[in-house]
mmCIF file of C-alpha atoms in Angstrom:
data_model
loop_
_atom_site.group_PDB
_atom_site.id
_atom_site.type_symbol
_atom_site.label_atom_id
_atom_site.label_comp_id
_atom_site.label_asym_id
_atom_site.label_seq_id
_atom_site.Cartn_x
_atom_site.Cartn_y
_atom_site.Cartn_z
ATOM 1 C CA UNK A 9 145.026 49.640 105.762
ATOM 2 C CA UNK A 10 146.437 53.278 105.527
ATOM 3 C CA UNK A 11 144.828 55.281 102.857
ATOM 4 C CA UNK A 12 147.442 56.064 99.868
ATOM 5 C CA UNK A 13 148.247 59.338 98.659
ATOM 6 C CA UNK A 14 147.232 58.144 95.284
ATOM 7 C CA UNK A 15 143.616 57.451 96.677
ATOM 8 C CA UNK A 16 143.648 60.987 97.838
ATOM 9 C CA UNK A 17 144.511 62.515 94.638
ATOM 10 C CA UNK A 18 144.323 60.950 91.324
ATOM 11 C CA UNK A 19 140.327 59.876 91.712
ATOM 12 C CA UNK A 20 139.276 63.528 93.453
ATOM 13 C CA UNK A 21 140.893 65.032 90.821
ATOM 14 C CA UNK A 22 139.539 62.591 88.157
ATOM 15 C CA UNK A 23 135.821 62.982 89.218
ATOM 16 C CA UNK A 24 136.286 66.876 89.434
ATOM 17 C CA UNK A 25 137.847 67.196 86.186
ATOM 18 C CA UNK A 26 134.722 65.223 84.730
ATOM 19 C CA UNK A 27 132.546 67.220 86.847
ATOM 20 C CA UNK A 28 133.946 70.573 85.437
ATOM 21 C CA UNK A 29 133.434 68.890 81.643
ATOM 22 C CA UNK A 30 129.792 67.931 82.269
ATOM 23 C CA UNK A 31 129.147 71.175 83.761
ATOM 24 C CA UNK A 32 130.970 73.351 80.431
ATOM 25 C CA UNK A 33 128.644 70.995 78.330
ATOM 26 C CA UNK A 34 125.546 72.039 80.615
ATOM 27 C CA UNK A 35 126.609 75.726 79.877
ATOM 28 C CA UNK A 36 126.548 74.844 75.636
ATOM 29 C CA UNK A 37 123.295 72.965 76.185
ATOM 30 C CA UNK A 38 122.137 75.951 77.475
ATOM 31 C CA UNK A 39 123.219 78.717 75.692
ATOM 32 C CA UNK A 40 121.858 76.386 72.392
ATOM 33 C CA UNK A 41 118.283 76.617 74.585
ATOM 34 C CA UNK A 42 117.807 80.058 74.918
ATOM 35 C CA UNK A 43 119.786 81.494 71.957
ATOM 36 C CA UNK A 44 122.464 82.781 73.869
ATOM 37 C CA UNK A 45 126.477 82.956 72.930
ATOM 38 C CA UNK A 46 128.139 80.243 75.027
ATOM 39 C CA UNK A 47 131.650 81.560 74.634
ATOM 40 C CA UNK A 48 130.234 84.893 76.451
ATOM 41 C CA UNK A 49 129.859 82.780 80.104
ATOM 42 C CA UNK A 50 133.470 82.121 79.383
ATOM 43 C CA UNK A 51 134.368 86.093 80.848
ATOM 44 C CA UNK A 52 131.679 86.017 84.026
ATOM 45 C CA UNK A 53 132.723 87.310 87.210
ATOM 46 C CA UNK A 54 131.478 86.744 90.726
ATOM 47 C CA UNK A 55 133.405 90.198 91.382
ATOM 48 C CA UNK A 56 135.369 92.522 89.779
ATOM 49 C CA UNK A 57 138.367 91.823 91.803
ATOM 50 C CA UNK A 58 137.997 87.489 90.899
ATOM 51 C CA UNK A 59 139.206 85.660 88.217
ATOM 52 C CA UNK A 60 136.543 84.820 84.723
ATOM 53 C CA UNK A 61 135.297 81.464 84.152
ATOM 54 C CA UNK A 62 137.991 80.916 81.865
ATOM 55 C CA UNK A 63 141.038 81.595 84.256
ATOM 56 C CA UNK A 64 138.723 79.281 86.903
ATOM 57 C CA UNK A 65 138.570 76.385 84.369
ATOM 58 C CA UNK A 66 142.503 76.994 83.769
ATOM 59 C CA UNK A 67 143.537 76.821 87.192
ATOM 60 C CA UNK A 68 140.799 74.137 87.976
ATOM 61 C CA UNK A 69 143.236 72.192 85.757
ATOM 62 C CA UNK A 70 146.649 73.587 86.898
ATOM 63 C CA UNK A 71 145.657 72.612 90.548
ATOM 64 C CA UNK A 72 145.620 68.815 89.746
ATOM 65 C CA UNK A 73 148.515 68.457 87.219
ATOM 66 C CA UNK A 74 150.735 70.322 89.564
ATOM 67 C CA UNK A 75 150.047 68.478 92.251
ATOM 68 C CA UNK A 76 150.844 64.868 90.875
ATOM 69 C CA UNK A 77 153.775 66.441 88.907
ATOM 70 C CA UNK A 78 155.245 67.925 92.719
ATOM 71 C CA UNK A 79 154.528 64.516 94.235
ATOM 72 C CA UNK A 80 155.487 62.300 91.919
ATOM 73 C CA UNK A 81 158.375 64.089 89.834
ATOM 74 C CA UNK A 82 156.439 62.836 85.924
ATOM 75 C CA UNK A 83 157.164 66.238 84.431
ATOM 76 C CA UNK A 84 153.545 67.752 83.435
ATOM 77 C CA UNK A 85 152.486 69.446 80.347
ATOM 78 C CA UNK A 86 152.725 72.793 80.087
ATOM 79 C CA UNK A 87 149.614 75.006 79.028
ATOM 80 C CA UNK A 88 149.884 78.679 78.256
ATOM 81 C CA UNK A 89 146.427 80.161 79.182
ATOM 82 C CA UNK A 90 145.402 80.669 75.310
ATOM 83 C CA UNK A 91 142.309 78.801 75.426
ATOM 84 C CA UNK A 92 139.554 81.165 74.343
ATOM 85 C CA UNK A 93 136.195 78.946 73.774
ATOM 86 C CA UNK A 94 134.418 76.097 75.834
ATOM 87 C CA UNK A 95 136.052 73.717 73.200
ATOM 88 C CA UNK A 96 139.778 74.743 73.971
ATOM 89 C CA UNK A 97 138.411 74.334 77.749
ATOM 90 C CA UNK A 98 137.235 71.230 77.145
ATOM 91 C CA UNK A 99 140.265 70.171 75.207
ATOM 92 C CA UNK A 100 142.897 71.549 78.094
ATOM 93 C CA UNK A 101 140.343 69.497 81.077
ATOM 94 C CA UNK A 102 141.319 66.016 78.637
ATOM 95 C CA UNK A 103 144.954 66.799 78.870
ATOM 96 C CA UNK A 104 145.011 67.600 82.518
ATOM 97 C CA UNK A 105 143.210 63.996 82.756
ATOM 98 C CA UNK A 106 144.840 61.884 80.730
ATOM 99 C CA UNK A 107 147.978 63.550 82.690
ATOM 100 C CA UNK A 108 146.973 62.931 85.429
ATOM 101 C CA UNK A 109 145.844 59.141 85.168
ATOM 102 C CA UNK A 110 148.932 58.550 83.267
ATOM 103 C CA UNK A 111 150.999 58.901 86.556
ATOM 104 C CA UNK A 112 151.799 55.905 87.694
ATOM 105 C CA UNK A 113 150.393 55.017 91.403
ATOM 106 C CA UNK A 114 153.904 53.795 92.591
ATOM 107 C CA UNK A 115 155.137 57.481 91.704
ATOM 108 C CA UNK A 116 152.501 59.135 94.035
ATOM 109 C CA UNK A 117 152.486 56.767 96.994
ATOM 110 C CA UNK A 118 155.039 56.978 99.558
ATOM 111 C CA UNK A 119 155.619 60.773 98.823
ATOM 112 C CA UNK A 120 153.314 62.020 101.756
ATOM 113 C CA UNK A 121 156.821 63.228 103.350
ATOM 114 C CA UNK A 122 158.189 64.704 100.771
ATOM 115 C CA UNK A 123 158.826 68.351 101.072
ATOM 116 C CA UNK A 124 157.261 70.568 98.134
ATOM 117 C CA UNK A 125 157.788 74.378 98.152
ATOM 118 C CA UNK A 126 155.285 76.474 96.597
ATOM 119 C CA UNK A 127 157.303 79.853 95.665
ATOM 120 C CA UNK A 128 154.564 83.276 94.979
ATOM 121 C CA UNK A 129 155.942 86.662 95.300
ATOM 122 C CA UNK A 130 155.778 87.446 98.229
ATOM 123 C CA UNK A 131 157.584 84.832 99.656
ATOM 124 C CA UNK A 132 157.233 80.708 100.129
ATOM 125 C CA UNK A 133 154.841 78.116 102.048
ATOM 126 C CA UNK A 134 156.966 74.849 102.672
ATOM 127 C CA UNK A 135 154.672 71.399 103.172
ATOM 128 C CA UNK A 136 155.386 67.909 103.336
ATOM 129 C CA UNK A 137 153.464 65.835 100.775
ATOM 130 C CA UNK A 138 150.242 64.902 102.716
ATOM 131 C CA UNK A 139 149.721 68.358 104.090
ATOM 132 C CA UNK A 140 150.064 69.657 100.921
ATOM 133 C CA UNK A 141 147.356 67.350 99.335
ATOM 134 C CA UNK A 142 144.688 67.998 102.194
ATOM 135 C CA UNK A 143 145.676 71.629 103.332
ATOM 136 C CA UNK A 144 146.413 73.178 99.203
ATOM 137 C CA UNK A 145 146.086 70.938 96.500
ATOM 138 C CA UNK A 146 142.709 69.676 97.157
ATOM 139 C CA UNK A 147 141.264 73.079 98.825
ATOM 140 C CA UNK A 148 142.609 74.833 95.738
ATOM 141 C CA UNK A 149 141.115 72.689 93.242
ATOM 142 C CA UNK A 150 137.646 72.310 94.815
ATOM 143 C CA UNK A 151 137.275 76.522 94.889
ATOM 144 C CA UNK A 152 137.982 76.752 91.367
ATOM 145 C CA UNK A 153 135.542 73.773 90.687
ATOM 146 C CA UNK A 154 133.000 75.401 93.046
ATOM 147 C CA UNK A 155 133.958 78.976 92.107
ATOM 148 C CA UNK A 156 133.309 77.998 88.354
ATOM 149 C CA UNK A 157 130.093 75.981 88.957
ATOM 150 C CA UNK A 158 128.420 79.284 90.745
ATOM 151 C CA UNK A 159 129.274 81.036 87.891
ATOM 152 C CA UNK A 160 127.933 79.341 84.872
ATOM 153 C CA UNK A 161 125.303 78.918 88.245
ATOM 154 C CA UNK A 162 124.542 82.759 88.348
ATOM 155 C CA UNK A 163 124.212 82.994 84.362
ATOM 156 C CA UNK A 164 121.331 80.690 84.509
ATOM 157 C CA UNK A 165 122.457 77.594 83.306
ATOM 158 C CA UNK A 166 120.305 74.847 85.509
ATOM 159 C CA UNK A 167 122.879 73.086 87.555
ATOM 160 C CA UNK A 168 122.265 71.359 90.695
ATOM 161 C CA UNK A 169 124.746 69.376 93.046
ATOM 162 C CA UNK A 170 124.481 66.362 91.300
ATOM 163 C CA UNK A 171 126.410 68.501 88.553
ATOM 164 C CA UNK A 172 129.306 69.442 90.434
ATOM 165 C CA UNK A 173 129.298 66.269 92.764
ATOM 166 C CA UNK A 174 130.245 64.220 89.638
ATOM 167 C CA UNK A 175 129.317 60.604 88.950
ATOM 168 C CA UNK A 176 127.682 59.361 92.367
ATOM 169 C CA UNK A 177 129.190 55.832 92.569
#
């Protein structure tokens, strides 16, 4: 049986997502620990030249509703970046995944020739459907995932792999 580009996306994405929640609520328990302000992880940097947290945890979310909306056509909701606590985080990570879930399967399989055109400024990178799940979609998602985990990481929240890993099942 051929794997489904469904099966590649929807439940990555889905345990990610959750991942990314559990590890925001890690950050809270935290911060309520040791007296610190939890929205202040929110602007952390690995470097000057990288995105915050917050801008992680918003593209973290982009990555996956874009994705299913390119392959499968189910217009996706559109966020404008004004989240400015862990709570609006948390709130924007539910959209993205009941968005995401709500796509029907039969909308996402068969699409792994479809072409989808990603257009930045300097130019475009044309894919067909499976290459862009497994060579953009996915990478994407999983360095924003990772990129945030090392960061509420590096503050000193306790985090380990089972964190950003997900529910082992």
């Amino acid at each position: 049986m051929a794997t489904e580009l469904y099966d590649l996306t929807v439940p990555a994405f889905s345990r990610g997502l959750n991942a990314l929640n559990g590890l925001l609520d890690k950050a809270v328990a935290h911060a309520a620990e040791t007296g610190a302000d939890p929205e202040a992880y929110l602007s952390k940097r690995l470097i000057d030249d990288m995105h915050p947290l917050i801008k992680q945890v918003q593209i973290a979310c982009d990555s996956p509703k874009l994705c299913i909306a390119r392959l499968s056509g189910v217009e996706a909701p559109v966020n404008d970046d004004s989240e400015v606590t862990i709570a609006d985080l948390k709130t924007r990570i539910a959209g993205t995944l009941d968005y995401v879930r709500s796509v029907p399967r039969e909308a996402i399989d068969g699409q792994e020739g479809k072409d989808v055109v990603l257009k930045f400024p300097g130019g475009e990178l044309p894919f067909k459907g499976v290459a862009y799940v497994t060579g953009f979609a996915l990478p994407n998602f999983y360095f924003h995932l990772t990129t945030a985990y090392g960061l509420l990481r590096q503050a000193g929240v306790p985090l380990g792999k089972r964190d950003f890993m997900g529910g082992l099942a």
